mmCIF file of C-alpha atoms and ligand atoms in Angstrom:
data_model
loop_
_atom_site.group_PDB
_atom_site.id
_atom_site.type_symbol
_atom_site.label_atom_id
_atom_site.label_comp_id
_atom_site.label_asym_id
_atom_site.label_seq_id
_atom_site.Cartn_x
_atom_site.Cartn_y
_atom_site.Cartn_z
ATOM 1 C CA MET A 1 66.571 7.106 91.830
ATOM 2 C CA HIS A 2 66.412 7.900 95.598
ATOM 3 C CA TYR A 3 62.244 6.941 96.575
ATOM 4 C CA PHE A 4 63.007 4.246 93.724
ATOM 5 C CA LYS A 5 65.626 2.191 95.753
ATOM 6 C CA LYS A 6 63.807 3.268 99.323
ATOM 7 C CA PHE A 7 61.123 1.151 98.626
ATOM 8 C CA HIS A 8 62.195 -1.777 96.233
ATOM 9 C CA VAL A 9 62.139 -5.256 97.310
ATOM 10 C CA GLU A 10 65.519 -6.702 96.020
ATOM 11 C CA PRO A 11 65.460 -9.038 93.828
ATOM 12 C CA GLY A 12 66.060 -12.741 94.954
ATOM 13 C CA SER A 13 65.883 -10.842 98.415
ATOM 14 C CA LYS A 14 63.547 -12.967 101.586
ATOM 15 C CA VAL A 15 61.242 -9.889 102.270
ATOM 16 C CA ASP A 16 59.825 -9.848 105.944
ATOM 17 C CA LEU A 17 57.102 -7.644 106.589
ATOM 18 C CA SER A 18 56.894 -7.436 110.118
ATOM 19 C CA THR A 19 60.889 -5.223 110.069
ATOM 20 C CA ILE A 20 58.629 -2.613 108.053
ATOM 21 C CA ASP A 21 57.332 0.525 109.348
ATOM 22 C CA ALA A 22 53.872 0.737 107.819
ATOM 23 C CA SER A 23 53.804 4.646 109.619
ATOM 24 C CA PHE A 24 57.009 5.534 108.304
ATOM 25 C CA LYS A 25 56.808 9.328 106.496
ATOM 26 C CA ASP A 26 60.412 10.001 106.033
ATOM 27 C CA HIS A 27 61.412 13.511 107.164
ATOM 28 C CA HIS A 28 57.844 15.131 107.007
ATOM 29 C CA GLU A 29 56.768 16.526 110.172
ATOM 30 C CA SER A 30 52.956 16.207 108.437
ATOM 31 C CA HIS A 31 50.820 16.512 105.741
ATOM 32 C CA GLN A 32 50.937 19.892 105.379
ATOM 33 C CA HIS A 33 54.416 19.767 105.391
ATOM 34 C CA ALA A 34 54.461 17.483 102.485
ATOM 35 C CA LEU A 35 52.205 19.418 100.264
ATOM 36 C CA PRO A 36 54.480 21.195 98.284
ATOM 37 C CA GLU A 37 56.401 18.042 97.612
ATOM 38 C CA ILE A 38 53.401 16.030 96.625
ATOM 39 C CA GLU A 39 52.518 18.883 93.955
ATOM 40 C CA THR A 40 55.739 18.807 92.717
ATOM 41 C CA TYR A 41 55.301 15.233 91.639
ATOM 42 C CA ARG A 42 51.690 15.730 90.571
ATOM 43 C CA GLN A 43 52.539 18.021 88.124
ATOM 44 C CA LYS A 44 55.852 16.303 87.025
ATOM 45 C CA LEU A 45 53.816 12.760 86.724
ATOM 46 C CA ALA A 46 51.040 14.821 84.231
ATOM 47 C CA ASP A 47 53.988 16.243 82.022
ATOM 48 C CA LEU A 48 55.725 12.510 82.150
ATOM 49 C CA GLN A 49 52.236 10.803 81.126
ATOM 50 C CA TYR A 50 51.746 13.569 78.622
ATOM 51 C CA LEU A 51 55.114 12.728 76.665
ATOM 52 C CA MET A 52 54.671 8.704 76.934
ATOM 53 C CA TYR A 53 51.068 9.417 75.464
ATOM 54 C CA ALA A 54 52.835 11.590 72.788
ATOM 55 C CA GLU A 55 55.999 9.428 72.325
ATOM 56 C CA ASN A 56 53.803 6.251 71.729
ATOM 57 C CA LYS A 57 56.228 4.155 71.906
ATOM 58 C CA ARG A 58 55.724 2.554 75.278
ATOM 59 C CA SER A 59 53.553 1.384 77.904
ATOM 60 C CA LEU A 60 53.254 1.572 81.951
ATOM 61 C CA LEU A 61 51.737 -1.140 84.203
ATOM 62 C CA ILE A 62 51.030 -0.408 87.729
ATOM 63 C CA CYS A 63 49.471 -3.510 90.032
ATOM 64 C CA LEU A 64 48.466 -2.391 93.290
ATOM 65 C CA GLN A 65 47.933 -4.760 95.989
ATOM 66 C CA GLY A 66 47.331 -4.653 99.734
ATOM 67 C CA ARG A 67 44.663 -6.062 101.615
ATOM 68 C CA ASP A 68 41.419 -4.348 102.380
ATOM 69 C CA ALA A 69 41.197 -0.629 103.147
ATOM 70 C CA ALA A 70 44.694 -0.109 102.684
ATOM 71 C CA GLY A 71 44.136 2.383 100.031
ATOM 72 C CA LYS A 72 43.835 1.107 96.226
ATOM 73 C CA ASP A 73 41.422 3.255 95.701
ATOM 74 C CA GLY A 74 42.595 6.371 96.987
ATOM 75 C CA THR A 75 45.954 5.929 95.543
ATOM 76 C CA ILE A 76 44.423 5.301 92.046
ATOM 77 C CA LYS A 77 42.501 8.995 93.100
ATOM 78 C CA HIS A 78 45.576 10.662 93.628
ATOM 79 C CA VAL A 79 48.114 9.384 90.704
ATOM 80 C CA LEU A 80 45.475 9.072 87.987
ATOM 81 C CA GLY A 81 43.612 12.533 88.861
ATOM 82 C CA ALA A 82 47.367 14.114 87.916
ATOM 83 C CA MET A 83 46.934 12.149 84.387
ATOM 84 C CA ASN A 84 45.168 12.548 81.283
ATOM 85 C CA PRO A 85 41.895 10.264 81.720
ATOM 86 C CA GLN A 86 42.714 9.589 77.468
ATOM 87 C CA GLY A 87 45.707 7.777 78.462
ATOM 88 C CA CYS A 88 44.810 5.724 81.080
ATOM 89 C CA THR A 89 42.874 2.706 81.663
ATOM 90 C CA VAL A 90 41.703 1.143 85.439
ATOM 91 C CA THR A 91 40.437 -2.041 86.103
ATOM 92 C CA GLY A 92 39.452 -3.454 89.045
ATOM 93 C CA PHE A 93 39.899 -7.350 89.544
ATOM 94 C CA LYS A 94 37.267 -9.253 91.688
ATOM 95 C CA VAL A 95 36.012 -12.919 92.274
ATOM 96 C CA PRO A 96 36.444 -14.316 88.215
ATOM 97 C CA THR A 97 33.340 -14.530 86.427
ATOM 98 C CA LYS A 98 32.242 -17.978 85.082
ATOM 99 C CA GLU A 99 33.840 -16.788 81.917
ATOM 100 C CA GLU A 100 36.552 -15.520 83.135
ATOM 101 C CA ALA A 101 37.444 -18.852 85.659
ATOM 102 C CA ALA A 102 36.580 -21.079 82.212
ATOM 103 C CA HIS A 103 40.284 -19.620 81.523
ATOM 104 C CA ASP A 104 43.999 -19.880 82.191
ATOM 105 C CA PHE A 105 44.608 -17.188 85.070
ATOM 106 C CA LEU A 106 46.591 -15.113 83.396
ATOM 107 C CA TRP A 107 43.444 -14.700 80.766
ATOM 108 C CA ARG A 108 41.642 -11.665 82.300
ATOM 109 C CA TYR A 109 44.592 -9.486 83.326
ATOM 110 C CA HIS A 110 46.595 -9.466 79.266
ATOM 111 C CA ARG A 111 43.373 -8.203 77.798
ATOM 112 C CA THR A 112 43.570 -5.116 79.901
ATOM 113 C CA THR A 113 47.227 -4.684 79.812
ATOM 114 C CA PRO A 114 48.205 -1.140 78.546
ATOM 115 C CA GLU A 115 48.941 -0.532 74.739
ATOM 116 C CA LYS A 116 51.715 1.408 73.753
ATOM 117 C CA GLY A 117 51.593 5.093 75.093
ATOM 118 C CA GLN A 118 49.375 4.112 77.538
ATOM 119 C CA VAL A 119 48.922 3.645 81.364
ATOM 120 C CA ALA A 120 46.888 1.423 82.437
ATOM 121 C CA ILE A 121 46.218 0.505 86.565
ATOM 122 C CA PHE A 122 45.123 -2.322 87.770
ATOM 123 C CA ASN A 123 43.431 -2.417 91.390
ATOM 124 C CA ARG A 124 44.632 -5.959 92.371
ATOM 125 C CA SER A 125 45.827 -8.068 89.901
ATOM 126 C CA HIS A 126 47.329 -11.271 88.657
ATOM 127 C CA TYR A 127 48.832 -11.621 92.141
ATOM 128 C CA GLU A 128 45.643 -12.447 93.279
ATOM 129 C CA ASP A 129 46.166 -15.747 92.638
ATOM 130 C CA VAL A 130 48.822 -16.474 94.750
ATOM 131 C CA LEU A 131 47.155 -14.486 97.584
ATOM 132 C CA VAL A 132 43.806 -15.252 98.090
ATOM 133 C CA VAL A 133 43.743 -18.371 96.456
ATOM 134 C CA ARG A 134 46.567 -19.418 97.893
ATOM 135 C CA VAL A 135 44.763 -18.264 101.488
ATOM 136 C CA HIS A 136 41.557 -20.058 101.055
ATOM 137 C CA ASN A 137 43.332 -22.902 98.895
ATOM 138 C CA LEU A 138 41.078 -22.298 96.021
ATOM 139 C CA VAL A 139 43.517 -24.524 93.763
ATOM 140 C CA PRO A 140 45.499 -27.148 95.206
ATOM 141 C CA GLN A 141 49.557 -26.461 96.000
ATOM 142 C CA GLN A 142 50.605 -27.377 93.297
ATOM 143 C CA VAL A 143 48.847 -25.476 90.841
ATOM 144 C CA TRP A 144 49.831 -21.956 92.879
ATOM 145 C CA GLU A 145 53.098 -22.979 93.366
ATOM 146 C CA GLN A 146 53.583 -22.867 89.516
ATOM 147 C CA ARG A 147 52.189 -19.441 89.277
ATOM 148 C CA TYR A 148 55.162 -17.678 90.542
ATOM 149 C CA ALA A 149 56.956 -18.776 87.828
ATOM 150 C CA HIS A 150 54.410 -18.131 85.401
ATOM 151 C CA ILE A 151 54.075 -14.674 86.741
ATOM 152 C CA ASN A 152 57.366 -13.906 85.759
ATOM 153 C CA HIS A 153 57.511 -14.976 82.799
ATOM 154 C CA PHE A 154 54.221 -13.301 81.999
ATOM 155 C CA GLU A 155 55.732 -10.070 83.505
ATOM 156 C CA GLN A 156 59.092 -10.581 81.186
ATOM 157 C CA GLN A 157 56.830 -11.060 78.005
ATOM 158 C CA LEU A 158 55.465 -7.797 78.832
ATOM 159 C CA ALA A 159 58.439 -5.925 79.407
ATOM 160 C CA ASP A 160 60.187 -7.348 76.077
ATOM 161 C CA SER A 161 57.162 -6.053 74.246
ATOM 162 C CA GLY A 162 58.208 -2.146 75.776
ATOM 163 C CA THR A 163 55.390 -2.384 78.504
ATOM 164 C CA HIS A 164 57.048 -0.995 81.878
ATOM 165 C CA ILE A 165 55.749 -2.722 84.971
ATOM 166 C CA LEU A 166 55.990 -1.522 88.678
ATOM 167 C CA LYS A 167 54.017 -3.416 91.497
ATOM 168 C CA PHE A 168 53.151 -1.746 94.485
ATOM 169 C CA TYR A 169 52.367 -3.384 97.772
ATOM 170 C CA LEU A 170 50.722 -0.895 100.571
ATOM 171 C CA HIS A 171 51.606 -1.662 103.356
ATOM 172 C CA ILE A 172 49.101 -0.913 106.508
ATOM 173 C CA ASP A 173 49.175 -2.698 109.929
ATOM 174 C CA PRO A 174 45.993 -4.491 111.656
ATOM 175 C CA GLU A 175 45.174 -1.265 114.266
ATOM 176 C CA GLU A 176 45.007 0.939 110.427
ATOM 177 C CA GLN A 177 42.899 -1.071 109.112
ATOM 178 C CA LEU A 178 40.436 -1.872 112.027
ATOM 179 C CA ALA A 179 40.540 2.059 112.438
ATOM 180 C CA ARG A 180 39.709 2.515 108.572
ATOM 181 C CA PHE A 181 36.906 0.004 108.567
ATOM 182 C CA LYS A 182 35.207 2.058 111.894
ATOM 183 C CA GLN A 183 35.701 5.269 110.092
ATOM 184 C CA ARG A 184 33.287 3.476 107.374
ATOM 185 C CA ILE A 185 31.136 2.952 109.950
ATOM 186 C CA ASP A 186 30.621 6.187 110.647
ATOM 187 C CA ASP A 187 30.445 7.399 107.605
ATOM 188 C CA PRO A 188 26.685 7.106 106.093
ATOM 189 C CA ALA A 189 28.499 7.590 102.565
ATOM 190 C CA ARG A 190 31.179 4.652 102.438
ATOM 191 C CA HIS A 191 28.390 2.082 104.407
ATOM 192 C CA TRP A 192 28.720 0.781 100.610
ATOM 193 C CA LYS A 193 32.132 -0.381 100.919
ATOM 194 C CA ILE A 194 31.807 -2.683 103.961
ATOM 195 C CA SER A 195 31.581 -6.311 103.306
ATOM 196 C CA ASP A 196 31.120 -8.768 105.852
ATOM 197 C CA ASN A 197 33.871 -10.661 103.618
ATOM 198 C CA ASP A 198 36.359 -7.691 104.953
ATOM 199 C CA TYR A 199 36.121 -8.841 108.886
ATOM 200 C CA ALA A 200 35.896 -12.621 108.116
ATOM 201 C CA GLU A 201 39.690 -11.907 106.666
ATOM 202 C CA ARG A 202 41.085 -9.947 109.565
ATOM 203 C CA PRO A 203 42.036 -13.581 111.247
ATOM 204 C CA LEU A 204 43.586 -14.850 108.199
ATOM 205 C CA TRP A 205 45.932 -11.946 108.857
ATOM 206 C CA ASP A 206 49.295 -13.685 109.540
ATOM 207 C CA GLU A 207 48.125 -16.259 106.402
ATOM 208 C CA TYR A 208 48.271 -13.144 103.908
ATOM 209 C CA THR A 209 51.448 -11.896 105.628
ATOM 210 C CA THR A 210 52.904 -15.117 104.445
ATOM 211 C CA ALA A 211 51.105 -15.206 100.933
ATOM 212 C CA PHE A 212 52.178 -11.667 100.425
ATOM 213 C CA GLU A 213 55.812 -12.004 101.208
ATOM 214 C CA ALA A 214 56.171 -14.985 99.103
ATOM 215 C CA ALA A 215 54.709 -13.178 95.974
ATOM 216 C CA LEU A 216 57.091 -9.736 97.057
ATOM 217 C CA SER A 217 60.034 -12.481 97.286
ATOM 218 C CA GLN A 218 59.818 -14.726 94.405
ATOM 219 C CA CYS A 219 58.364 -12.155 91.958
ATOM 220 C CA SER A 220 60.357 -9.347 92.235
ATOM 221 C CA THR A 221 62.663 -8.862 88.692
ATOM 222 C CA PRO A 222 64.202 -6.086 87.510
ATOM 223 C CA HIS A 223 62.170 -5.823 84.504
ATOM 224 C CA ALA A 224 58.978 -5.948 86.923
ATOM 225 C CA PRO A 225 59.909 -4.530 90.519
ATOM 226 C CA TRP A 226 57.950 -5.027 93.495
ATOM 227 C CA PHE A 227 58.287 -1.760 96.091
ATOM 228 C CA ILE A 228 56.585 -2.191 99.600
ATOM 229 C CA ILE A 229 54.685 1.590 100.529
ATOM 230 C CA PRO A 230 54.020 2.207 104.261
ATOM 231 C CA SER A 231 50.765 3.252 104.125
ATOM 232 C CA ASN A 232 49.411 4.167 107.391
ATOM 233 C CA HIS A 233 49.688 7.806 106.033
ATOM 234 C CA LYS A 234 47.693 7.788 103.426
ATOM 235 C CA TRP A 235 49.599 11.035 102.020
ATOM 236 C CA PHE A 236 53.150 9.584 102.390
ATOM 237 C CA ARG A 237 51.593 6.463 100.272
ATOM 238 C CA ASN A 238 50.289 9.178 97.562
ATOM 239 C CA LEU A 239 53.741 11.129 97.583
ATOM 240 C CA ALA A 240 55.891 8.124 97.628
ATOM 241 C CA ILE A 241 54.392 6.310 94.719
ATOM 242 C CA SER A 242 53.602 9.105 92.426
ATOM 243 C CA ARG A 243 57.564 9.609 93.123
ATOM 244 C CA ILE A 244 58.323 6.230 92.263
ATOM 245 C CA VAL A 245 56.344 6.707 88.946
ATOM 246 C CA THR A 246 58.316 9.788 88.381
ATOM 247 C CA GLU A 247 61.181 8.476 89.118
ATOM 248 C CA THR A 248 60.896 6.094 86.249
ATOM 249 C CA LEU A 249 59.017 7.929 83.320
ATOM 250 C CA GLU A 250 62.101 10.253 84.005
ATOM 251 C CA ALA A 251 64.730 7.633 83.281
ATOM 252 C CA LEU A 252 62.659 6.554 80.058
ATOM 253 C CA ASN A 253 64.615 9.768 78.579
ATOM 254 C CA MET A 254 61.198 10.009 76.724
ATOM 255 C CA LYS A 255 61.256 12.610 73.552
ATOM 256 C CA PHE A 256 58.625 14.083 72.329
ATOM 257 C CA PRO A 257 58.233 12.691 68.229
ATOM 258 C CA GLU A 258 59.732 14.707 65.384
ATOM 259 C CA PRO A 259 57.177 16.951 63.680
ATOM 260 C CA THR A 260 55.394 15.578 60.827
ATOM 261 C CA VAL A 261 55.440 18.630 59.469
ATOM 262 C CA ASP A 262 57.510 21.796 58.330
ATOM 263 C CA ILE A 263 56.895 24.312 61.292
ATOM 264 C CA ASN A 264 58.052 27.116 59.504
ATOM 265 C CA GLU A 265 55.990 26.612 56.432
ATOM 266 C CA ILE A 266 53.179 26.051 58.347
ATOM 267 C CA LYS A 267 54.108 29.626 60.586
ATOM 268 C CA GLN A 268 54.509 31.654 56.953
ATOM 269 C CA LYS A 269 51.752 29.899 55.622
ATOM 270 C CA TYR A 270 49.017 30.096 57.805
ATOM 271 C CA HIS A 271 49.789 32.574 60.298
ATOM 272 C CA GLN A 272 52.223 34.794 58.514
ATOM 273 C CA ILE A 273 55.530 34.426 60.731
ATOM 274 C CA VAL A 274 58.816 35.220 59.223
ATOM 275 C CA GLU A 275 61.328 34.070 60.679
ATOM 276 C CA LYS A 276 63.765 36.881 61.299
ATOM 277 C CA GLU A 277 67.470 36.261 60.612
ATOM 278 C CA HIS A 278 68.605 39.333 62.365
ATOM 279 C CA GLU A 279 66.564 41.034 65.329
ATOM 280 C CA GLU A 280 65.188 44.563 64.240
ATOM 281 C CA SER A 281 66.274 45.487 67.991
ATOM 282 C CA ALA A 282 70.090 44.800 67.025
ATOM 283 C CA PRO A 283 72.183 47.907 67.380
ATOM 284 C CA GLN A 284 72.446 50.300 64.378
HETATM 285 P P1 LIG B 301 36.887 -5.600 96.308
HETATM 286 O O1 LIG B 301 38.696 -5.372 95.763
HETATM 287 O O2 LIG B 301 36.950 -4.862 97.727
HETATM 288 O O3 LIG B 301 35.646 -5.268 95.245
HETATM 289 O O4 LIG B 301 36.958 -7.034 96.184
HETATM 290 C C1 LIG B 301 37.627 -7.737 95.412
HETATM 291 C C2 LIG B 301 37.464 -9.283 95.758
HETATM 292 O O5 LIG B 301 37.945 -10.036 94.897
HETATM 293 C C3 LIG B 301 38.540 -9.214 96.844
HETATM 294 O O6 LIG B 301 38.124 -9.535 98.314
HETATM 295 C C4 LIG B 301 39.785 -10.257 96.668
HETATM 296 O O7 LIG B 301 40.516 -11.279 97.110
HETATM 297 C C5 LIG B 301 38.633 -11.267 95.455
HETATM 298 N N1 LIG B 301 39.685 -11.419 94.132
HETATM 299 C C6 LIG B 301 39.873 -10.797 93.647
HETATM 300 N N2 LIG B 301 41.009 -11.827 92.888
HETATM 301 C C7 LIG B 301 40.461 -13.020 92.832
HETATM 302 C C8 LIG B 301 40.857 -14.028 92.478
HETATM 303 N N3 LIG B 301 41.338 -14.443 91.320
HETATM 304 N N4 LIG B 301 39.739 -14.989 92.720
HETATM 305 C C9 LIG B 301 39.628 -15.081 94.073
HETATM 306 N N5 LIG B 301 39.037 -13.799 94.162
HETATM 307 C C10 LIG B 301 39.542 -13.105 94.134
HETATM 308 MG MG1 LIG B 302 37.294 -4.472 99.859
#
């Protein structure tokens, strides 16, 4: 489980994001150089998701977190692009609606967790309730403080019901974020993505770092691990995430269900295929 181990947050460990290189790209010299590997994992992912759908026994929940422009949308496009849309759902979480805010904080997330056989991707997740909420004091400290335990119980309960959970923190540095904001300015097709809010959050970089580190340290568990993905290079981020999802699904040893019909009987009845005991070409 090479990449799984490499980027995995060890349960109980104390995360210090300043020690993690956001530009890491392993042994790959360039995107071009990594293309064959990227393609290999896309194909594996497609096959494994098909198997999960066919098996219809368990499900996968992928949570994506990161700062603005960290690449959550791009990751979804890449990872989902490899999958059959029939077996996937994507839910983006914004500022809670009036109805959502009138419920307990986990309500809106629980409603869109994956059913058996399905992959669900959360674009932002229940972690917003200990990130933006904590940084902006949207609830009192004693309320958000309890949420780490609530989140761990919630994820344990999902895991106990057959949902495999993978959580990815897309790690970029402030220079890369600013460069990406600038690219949006330069591209009229991306102007719609720009919000004042993104710039307003930049002075709070360190407060967000503290909040991310707390979530990563307190909520990486054996049943719902966190991964810190170096994401300054978009292609490396895509490769690392596809690879971790692949490694996780491979380890499940999923099996196609047994056919519900007698295949030989169907062959003979409808296709006139008669299984021959001895090959005609056998030596005389
Ligand atoms: P975007 O992902 O760019 O569409 O932005 C969504 C915005 O919704 C971000 O600024 C999030 O921080 C914010 N948001 C998401 N979940 C919550 C939450 N539970 N409470 C407050 N703001 C949230
Ligand atoms: Mg945004």
